[in-house]
XYZ file of C-alpha atoms in Angstrom:
543
model
C 8.354 -3.192 -70.523
C 6.236 -1.050 -69.619
C 5.003 -3.350 -66.457
C 8.899 -4.481 -65.563
C 9.646 -0.573 -65.858
C 6.423 0.798 -64.031
C 7.376 -1.834 -60.697
C 11.133 -1.336 -60.465
C 10.955 2.288 -58.148
C 8.422 0.474 -56.616
C 10.655 -2.094 -55.643
C 13.108 -0.603 -55.040
C 11.487 2.551 -52.541
C 9.817 -1.190 -50.692
C 13.843 -2.500 -50.307
C 14.659 1.166 -49.135
C 12.000 1.541 -46.617
C 12.749 -2.253 -45.738
C 16.821 -0.684 -45.287
C 15.176 2.122 -43.087
C 13.158 0.298 -40.489
C 16.017 -2.315 -39.816
C 18.349 0.750 -39.066
C 15.842 1.965 -36.778
C 16.067 -1.505 -34.745
C 19.498 -1.089 -34.146
C 19.295 2.228 -33.204
C 16.479 1.341 -31.108
C 18.468 -2.054 -29.419
C 21.284 0.300 -29.281
C 19.715 2.909 -27.327
C 17.841 -0.213 -24.743
C 21.197 -1.125 -25.062
C 22.450 2.198 -23.128
C 19.476 2.805 -21.177
C 20.266 -0.028 -19.382
C 23.600 0.241 -18.581
C 23.188 4.144 -17.155
C 20.710 2.484 -15.257
C 22.560 -0.062 -13.731
C 25.874 2.594 -13.891
C 23.588 5.169 -11.919
C 22.493 2.005 -9.398
C 26.017 0.567 -8.400
C 27.462 4.200 -8.607
C 29.544 3.907 -11.796
C 29.123 6.552 -12.701
C 27.462 10.479 -12.229
C 26.723 13.414 -14.614
C 25.578 16.818 -13.827
C 22.068 17.245 -14.783
C 22.764 20.992 -15.883
C 25.262 18.999 -18.266
C 22.428 16.142 -19.074
C 20.517 18.781 -20.078
C 21.734 19.108 -23.137
C 21.627 16.508 -25.061
C 18.132 16.064 -26.414
C 18.572 11.683 -25.689
C 19.909 11.795 -21.917
C 16.555 13.678 -21.120
C 14.637 10.598 -21.456
C 17.199 8.502 -20.250
C 18.334 7.467 -16.702
C 20.348 11.067 -15.641
C 21.543 11.552 -12.148
C 21.649 14.830 -10.585
C 23.160 16.849 -8.294
C 21.715 20.268 -7.911
C 23.203 23.467 -7.128
C 21.795 25.914 -4.089
C 22.420 28.629 -4.950
C 19.959 29.345 -7.562
C 16.699 29.841 -4.762
C 13.864 30.237 -7.309
C 11.288 32.529 -5.954
C 7.928 32.206 -5.083
C 5.562 33.643 -7.268
C 8.284 31.424 -10.152
C 7.481 28.340 -7.776
C 3.796 29.111 -7.994
C 3.471 29.829 -11.620
C 5.519 27.116 -13.048
C 5.016 24.695 -9.985
C 1.055 25.213 -9.558
C 0.701 21.828 -7.265
C 1.255 21.714 -3.560
C 1.908 18.691 -1.678
C 2.547 19.108 2.054
C 4.541 22.152 1.016
C 6.408 20.408 -2.000
C 5.286 21.990 -4.953
C 4.802 20.396 -8.263
C 3.409 20.548 -11.706
C 1.504 17.188 -13.137
C 2.082 17.590 -16.445
C 1.104 14.635 -19.093
C 1.490 12.048 -15.646
C -1.243 10.560 -14.062
C -1.408 12.400 -10.379
C -4.183 11.261 -7.915
C -5.010 14.574 -5.112
C -6.460 11.631 -3.011
C -3.607 9.379 -2.631
C -1.392 12.942 -0.680
C -2.249 10.529 1.995
C -0.142 7.044 1.079
C 2.440 9.671 0.243
C 2.310 10.742 3.915
C 2.424 7.058 4.998
C 5.536 6.128 3.162
C 7.556 9.339 3.924
C 6.627 8.580 8.143
C 7.612 5.360 7.337
C 11.153 6.334 5.836
C 11.878 8.674 8.692
C 11.694 6.157 11.106
C 14.269 4.055 9.738
C 17.605 3.653 11.746
C 19.707 4.976 8.886
C 18.958 6.798 6.195
C 17.149 4.579 3.092
C 18.073 3.873 -0.702
C 14.584 4.410 -2.536
C 13.624 3.405 -5.585
C 10.097 4.395 -6.800
C 9.399 2.374 -9.903
C 6.059 4.079 -10.993
C 7.297 7.350 -10.651
C 3.983 9.290 -12.208
C 4.774 13.175 -12.243
C 7.706 12.665 -9.198
C 6.617 14.177 -6.451
C 6.992 11.439 -4.658
C 9.711 10.793 -5.034
C 10.278 14.490 -4.262
C 8.804 14.285 -1.331
C 11.223 11.086 0.179
C 14.309 13.750 -0.943
C 13.447 16.300 0.769
C 10.861 14.860 3.806
C 12.311 11.317 4.006
C 16.066 11.994 4.902
C 16.574 9.028 2.461
C 20.426 8.400 1.080
C 19.132 7.738 -2.628
C 15.808 7.858 -4.413
C 15.573 6.459 -8.216
C 12.593 7.535 -9.773
C 11.324 6.117 -12.445
C 8.769 5.958 -14.641
C 8.764 3.528 -18.018
C 6.032 6.983 -20.184
C 8.845 9.131 -21.733
C 6.366 11.695 -21.786
C 6.819 12.665 -18.056
C 10.404 11.846 -17.564
C 11.063 16.059 -17.530
C 8.414 16.813 -15.696
C 9.870 14.471 -12.644
C 12.936 15.535 -13.358
C 11.949 19.708 -12.861
C 9.354 18.427 -10.078
C 12.339 17.031 -8.129
C 14.911 19.705 -8.718
C 12.618 22.622 -7.740
C 11.752 20.617 -4.488
C 15.598 19.739 -3.163
C 16.193 24.004 -4.051
C 12.998 25.317 -2.565
C 14.144 22.554 0.675
C 17.365 24.091 0.358
C 16.753 27.647 0.237
C 14.079 26.719 3.523
C 17.611 25.095 5.320
C 19.977 27.115 7.788
C 23.481 26.265 6.467
C 23.976 22.665 8.520
C 20.827 21.401 6.810
C 22.063 22.675 3.730
C 25.530 20.915 3.669
C 23.832 17.985 4.847
C 21.430 17.236 2.398
C 24.414 17.696 0.151
C 25.314 13.738 0.855
C 21.858 12.862 1.265
C 18.818 14.112 -0.231
C 20.638 15.315 -3.380
C 21.494 11.924 -4.555
C 18.980 10.570 -7.066
C 18.166 9.547 -10.862
C 15.896 9.409 -13.061
C 15.599 7.171 -15.713
C 12.752 5.786 -18.089
C 12.530 2.470 -18.224
C 10.086 -0.603 -17.318
C 9.890 -1.363 -13.879
C 10.370 -4.950 -14.447
C 13.891 -4.319 -15.844
C 14.898 -1.478 -13.215
C 13.798 -4.492 -10.807
C 16.306 -7.304 -12.633
C 18.922 -4.473 -13.132
C 19.424 -3.673 -9.544
C 18.450 -7.380 -8.397
C 22.047 -9.383 -8.509
C 22.662 -6.373 -5.268
C 19.430 -6.265 -3.390
C 19.971 -2.433 -3.953
C 17.639 -0.593 -2.278
C 16.222 -0.420 1.438
C 12.451 0.621 0.351
C 10.862 -0.609 -2.421
C 7.736 2.058 -3.677
C 5.680 0.114 -6.535
C 2.492 2.456 -6.629
C 1.316 -0.003 -10.059
C -2.318 0.751 -11.493
C -5.054 -2.045 -11.208
C -4.170 -5.738 -10.236
C -0.641 -6.368 -11.705
C 1.336 -8.536 -10.117
C 5.299 -6.789 -9.064
C 6.165 -8.651 -5.480
C 8.284 -11.204 -6.791
C 10.383 -9.033 -9.243
C 10.242 -6.403 -6.409
C 11.087 -8.629 -4.339
C 13.997 -9.263 -5.930
C 15.681 -6.282 -5.304
C 15.115 -5.390 -1.595
C 17.381 -5.107 1.067
C 16.321 -7.092 3.776
C 15.847 -6.461 5.954
C 13.893 -2.787 4.001
C 10.463 -2.545 2.995
C 8.290 -3.110 0.100
C 5.022 -0.747 -0.262
C 2.460 -2.778 -2.464
C -0.682 -1.583 -4.187
C -3.259 -2.745 -6.086
C -6.316 0.051 -7.316
C -8.376 -3.569 -8.837
C -11.451 -3.588 -6.957
C -13.625 -5.420 -8.976
C -11.029 -8.110 -8.178
C -9.985 -7.535 -4.846
C -14.200 -7.532 -3.759
C -14.851 -10.790 -5.271
C -16.620 -9.545 -7.959
C -14.156 -10.620 -10.476
C -12.578 -14.126 -9.157
C -11.561 -15.170 -12.349
C -9.124 -12.048 -12.175
C -8.701 -12.133 -8.349
C -7.220 -15.459 -9.126
C -5.170 -14.789 -11.706
C -3.157 -12.127 -9.924
C -3.359 -13.184 -6.055
C -1.807 -16.878 -6.229
C -5.262 -18.420 -6.620
C -6.870 -16.649 -4.133
C -11.071 -16.186 -3.682
C -13.613 -13.224 -2.163
C -17.028 -13.945 -1.432
C -18.046 -10.737 -2.873
C -21.092 -8.635 -1.028
C -20.027 -9.886 2.436
C -20.124 -7.138 5.422
C -15.886 -6.562 5.101
C -15.118 -7.408 2.571
C -12.751 -5.016 1.375
C -10.680 -6.020 4.348
C -10.980 -8.974 3.044
C -9.405 -7.839 -0.328
C -6.785 -6.001 1.605
C -5.812 -9.693 3.548
C -5.789 -10.865 0.064
C -3.305 -8.772 -1.105
C -1.147 -8.979 2.505
C -1.100 -12.588 1.736
C 0.237 -13.025 -1.398
C 2.769 -11.152 -0.896
C 3.728 -13.337 2.745
C 3.540 -16.729 0.094
C 5.412 -15.459 -2.945
C 7.851 -13.948 -0.358
C 8.407 -16.711 1.887
C 9.044 -19.014 -1.771
C 12.121 -16.793 -1.707
C 12.883 -17.787 2.017
C 12.089 -14.379 3.203
C 9.353 -13.325 5.665
C 6.782 -10.163 4.875
C 4.891 -8.542 7.658
C 2.586 -5.847 7.401
C 4.053 -2.225 8.890
C 0.937 -0.988 7.798
C -1.662 -1.242 5.727
C -4.227 1.113 4.124
C -7.116 0.538 2.723
C -8.388 4.189 0.793
C -12.532 4.117 -0.468
C -11.413 6.422 -3.787
C -10.074 3.721 -6.287
C -10.516 2.016 -4.396
C -6.772 1.853 -3.593
C -5.023 -1.409 -1.370
C -1.758 -0.345 -0.329
C 0.478 -2.169 2.041
C 3.973 -2.000 3.549
C 5.786 -4.880 3.731
C 8.611 -5.242 5.983
C 11.152 -7.857 4.116
C 13.459 -9.805 6.334
C 15.637 -12.714 5.860
C 14.245 -15.984 6.990
C 17.020 -17.681 8.944
C 15.964 -21.518 10.665
C 17.862 -21.779 13.529
C 17.181 -20.845 17.172
C 20.154 -17.436 17.504
C 23.412 -18.186 15.237
C 25.072 -15.027 14.662
C 24.801 -14.031 10.827
C 26.586 -11.337 10.573
C 25.148 -10.242 7.373
C 21.404 -9.925 8.581
C 22.275 -8.494 12.215
C 23.062 -11.717 13.926
C 21.339 -13.107 16.923
C 18.161 -14.254 18.360
C 16.736 -11.348 17.184
C 16.728 -12.444 13.080
C 16.299 -15.586 13.485
C 12.768 -16.489 11.676
C 11.312 -20.192 11.552
C 9.827 -20.837 8.613
C 6.741 -22.267 11.196
C 6.018 -18.834 12.425
C 3.719 -17.312 10.273
C 2.509 -20.562 8.614
C -0.846 -20.169 11.234
C -1.291 -16.063 9.886
C -2.062 -16.930 5.971
C -5.711 -18.925 6.263
C -9.162 -18.313 5.117
C -12.342 -17.211 6.488
C -15.324 -17.812 6.427
C -19.293 -15.429 7.340
C -22.645 -17.306 7.755
C -25.071 -15.338 5.559
C -28.379 -16.037 7.483
C -26.756 -14.873 11.252
C -23.210 -12.788 9.963
C -21.318 -14.613 12.453
C -17.509 -14.873 10.981
C -14.611 -16.962 11.822
C -11.058 -18.239 10.596
C -12.118 -21.601 8.675
C -9.655 -24.728 9.195
C -7.829 -25.844 6.129
C -9.545 -29.449 5.871
C -12.830 -27.588 6.479
C -12.803 -26.618 3.008
C -12.657 -29.674 1.102
C -16.573 -30.584 0.179
C -19.256 -29.174 -0.832
C -20.867 -28.428 2.285
C -17.869 -27.664 4.203
C -17.777 -25.792 6.806
C -21.274 -25.234 8.526
C -21.802 -21.962 10.376
C -21.833 -23.079 14.503
C -23.689 -20.254 15.620
C -26.427 -21.629 13.208
C -25.796 -25.431 13.925
C -26.149 -24.560 17.961
C -29.206 -22.899 17.662
C -31.478 -25.953 15.938
C -30.715 -25.653 12.441
C -28.527 -28.697 12.959
C -27.589 -29.951 9.500
C -29.464 -27.526 7.801
C -27.060 -25.268 8.688
C -26.000 -22.674 5.965
C -21.998 -23.373 4.551
C -19.962 -20.393 4.752
C -19.533 -18.264 2.260
C -15.563 -18.508 2.392
C -12.179 -16.027 1.288
C -9.037 -16.690 0.952
C -5.743 -17.461 1.702
C -4.952 -13.970 3.319
C -3.384 -12.239 6.214
C -4.776 -13.431 9.276
C -2.313 -11.455 11.700
C -2.541 -7.732 12.298
C -3.144 -4.877 9.771
C -0.075 -3.095 10.772
C 3.289 -2.738 13.885
C 2.288 -1.140 16.717
C 6.072 0.235 17.192
C 6.219 1.322 13.775
C 2.711 3.247 13.262
C 3.376 4.473 17.021
C 7.531 5.887 15.595
C 5.588 7.289 12.602
C 2.758 9.566 15.332
C 6.192 11.136 16.170
C 7.707 11.722 12.930
C 4.153 13.372 11.730
C 4.164 15.411 15.131
C 7.380 16.572 13.953
C 6.184 17.756 10.602
C 3.430 19.003 11.960
C 0.963 16.840 10.470
C -0.620 15.707 13.115
C -1.864 18.319 15.353
C -4.467 20.773 15.576
C -3.450 23.325 13.971
C -2.915 21.779 10.772
C -6.722 20.415 9.951
C -6.516 22.688 7.022
C -3.277 21.940 5.118
C -4.651 18.206 5.822
C -7.701 18.445 4.636
C -6.591 19.534 1.565
C -4.632 16.763 1.390
C -7.169 14.424 1.982
C -8.920 16.229 -1.100
C -12.441 15.738 -1.660
C -13.380 11.880 -0.989
C -15.233 11.462 1.932
C -14.357 8.948 4.121
C -10.981 9.495 4.240
C -10.026 10.452 7.706
C -7.542 13.387 8.962
C -3.607 11.948 9.096
C -3.994 11.987 13.099
C -6.749 9.957 12.894
C -5.839 7.514 10.563
C -3.016 6.929 12.632
C -5.391 6.724 15.751
C -7.148 4.249 14.213
C -3.999 2.293 12.600
C -2.561 2.020 16.774
C -5.883 -0.254 17.767
C -6.283 -1.479 14.598
C -2.858 -3.295 15.576
C -3.673 -5.281 18.450
C -3.115 -9.129 17.995
C -6.206 -10.091 19.491
C -8.333 -8.940 16.655
C -9.980 -11.143 14.683
C -8.818 -10.987 10.973
C -12.550 -9.299 9.810
C -15.144 -6.925 10.612
C -18.574 -6.034 11.411
C -20.703 -3.713 9.809
C -23.501 -1.831 12.475
C -25.765 -1.493 9.976
C -25.267 -5.031 8.681
C -25.743 -6.490 12.723
C -28.853 -4.638 12.797
C -30.376 -6.227 9.920
C -32.378 -9.761 10.173
C -32.290 -9.815 13.420
C -28.280 -10.703 13.454
C -27.842 -8.135 16.831
C -30.684 -7.781 19.206
C -32.292 -5.307 21.247
C -32.205 -7.150 24.507
C -32.391 -6.510 28.079
C -29.836 -7.210 29.964
C -29.776 -9.320 33.346
C -26.186 -10.571 34.909
C -24.224 -9.364 31.910
C -26.275 -12.294 29.738
C -29.246 -11.288 26.728
C -32.425 -12.161 28.207
C -35.019 -11.471 25.795
C -33.444 -11.734 22.897
C -35.476 -9.807 20.936
C -34.300 -8.610 17.028
C -33.874 -4.782 16.035
C -37.071 -3.499 14.517
C -36.665 -3.407 11.141
C -36.949 -0.674 9.244
C -36.712 3.175 8.893
C -37.769 5.342 11.425
C -38.511 1.919 13.131
C -37.111 0.498 16.494
C -33.884 2.174 17.530
C -31.238 0.777 15.993
C -27.286 0.762 15.980
C -26.193 3.076 19.005
C -24.007 5.488 18.311
C -20.513 3.247 17.236
C -18.149 4.894 19.741
C -20.958 4.185 22.429
C -21.031 0.681 21.219
C -16.990 0.240 21.480
C -16.901 1.510 24.622
C -19.730 -0.641 25.545
C -17.803 -3.939 24.716
C -14.359 -2.756 26.264
C -16.709 -2.018 29.564
C -17.206 -6.231 28.919
C -13.676 -7.123 28.674
C -13.329 -7.525 25.067
C -10.841 -5.401 22.479
C -13.057 -3.357 20.321
C -12.413 -0.642 17.852
C -13.404 0.891 14.822
C -11.867 -0.149 11.486
C -10.438 2.936 9.275
C -11.564 0.578 6.417
C -15.551 0.990 6.495
C -16.733 4.248 8.523
C -19.055 1.598 9.429
C -16.852 -1.055 10.627
C -16.567 -2.671 14.064
C -13.378 -4.284 15.001
C -13.782 -7.416 17.824
C -13.305 -10.472 19.464
C -16.648 -10.413 21.228
C -19.085 -12.781 19.339
C -22.470 -11.816 18.939
C -24.323 -12.041 22.305
C -21.996 -9.608 23.060
C -22.334 -7.969 20.864
C -25.316 -7.927 21.134
C -25.160 -7.186 25.074
C -22.894 -4.257 24.069
C -25.488 -3.114 22.097
C -28.210 -2.804 24.530
C -26.089 -1.169 27.413
C -24.879 1.318 24.981
C -28.346 2.330 24.481
C -29.252 2.740 27.734
C -26.203 4.697 28.435
C -24.483 2.006 31.361
């Protein structure tokens, strides 16, 4: 009896706990349904709530909120600095519990500039908003029609909302009456949600709700297919990878899993460009499977992280030769044949012996002795010519679109982001990371790298001068005379000439050449190694 009496309260307590858990699960499910419904309503204009009313509701603070911010409550500079201690291109913000990387401000600069170049104010999805500074900058600097700021972390929702409100109020306080009136119809239109990014993509997929989708993801998480579903073509998708191990070939399993079976040869010169091109190539292939054409508007590698980012222009693939298509704009300019970019995704091979690199055909990749180095074979190695280290599939076309880059440069000058007088602010925006170019120099590099005549790889000047890969030769009639290698060892021989002089010497030979933003020692050129050697000798001789 004593035992039965003792176990009865325990059984009752257990049943009560189970009941509470079931009620809690039902309540959680109800709240998730409400959040999804609110998110859909906000995305498609079915509901609108004033943020002042929403702030009174504790549940609404962590769910979707559409905000219309009054402009008559302009904060004082002192209150802004105390409540929002951080500054990025004039937008003050707080970080709170969110992740924030100062060095990525330049990637946000580029996104804002791209947004400003579009023909009509875009609808923007910031799928992983962090602290919300990116969404705030889109709203106040990007000439947008609507911004949806989302982050799955409920701890940062209030921070995102506060940063957006502060940025909009500060921008309105600095604007004249006409600009403030225009802002009422554009940059005040925004929503803040706390959802998994894939749920947001799915909620907006049926109507392709956004002109720009910004996915600032962590690691090598693959959101390409899900994000493409909500891009309104023609539109833009801004992708991210921070998985340096996968995109440098040092984690081949993860690289293959995340990027559609791609492989990257590790420890080869220019491997970071290979990683950037593999990211682009993966997105291009996924888009093609969905009947879309993806091409890079601009691509960015930053050494911090490292960080790989690409802004893709998304267009519908229409087979034909010029039939009108009202939905997609009509005419030959939207007639994009599937075969047009088939040759722009492929493989690159590099020789570990001589340093030569070339595009590798698909049939050359078959077999253990595939894709030998042609340069070594021509030099007499014959059957012993080493096989190339192959990376791909990757994007083989230009990393940037020249017209887009030129338009971004004009917008940067309008905003005084690319002028000499703005050097201090630009330095602050770049953070303390070494090897990060100023915005002006970065846009200059983009413009030069957009030349379609350049190959899909670059050389490192230090690698060119190692192991006799480049020659310090006497030049006779424009040909290599005495093909002696650079002396090896620090302080012995002349080594590599200054890279800018080397570039000019290559151009004097009629070659396309430029520095690359991917690597401070990177030399991009359509010249072969022999011409590169001739140019090196001429650069030293001042010819």
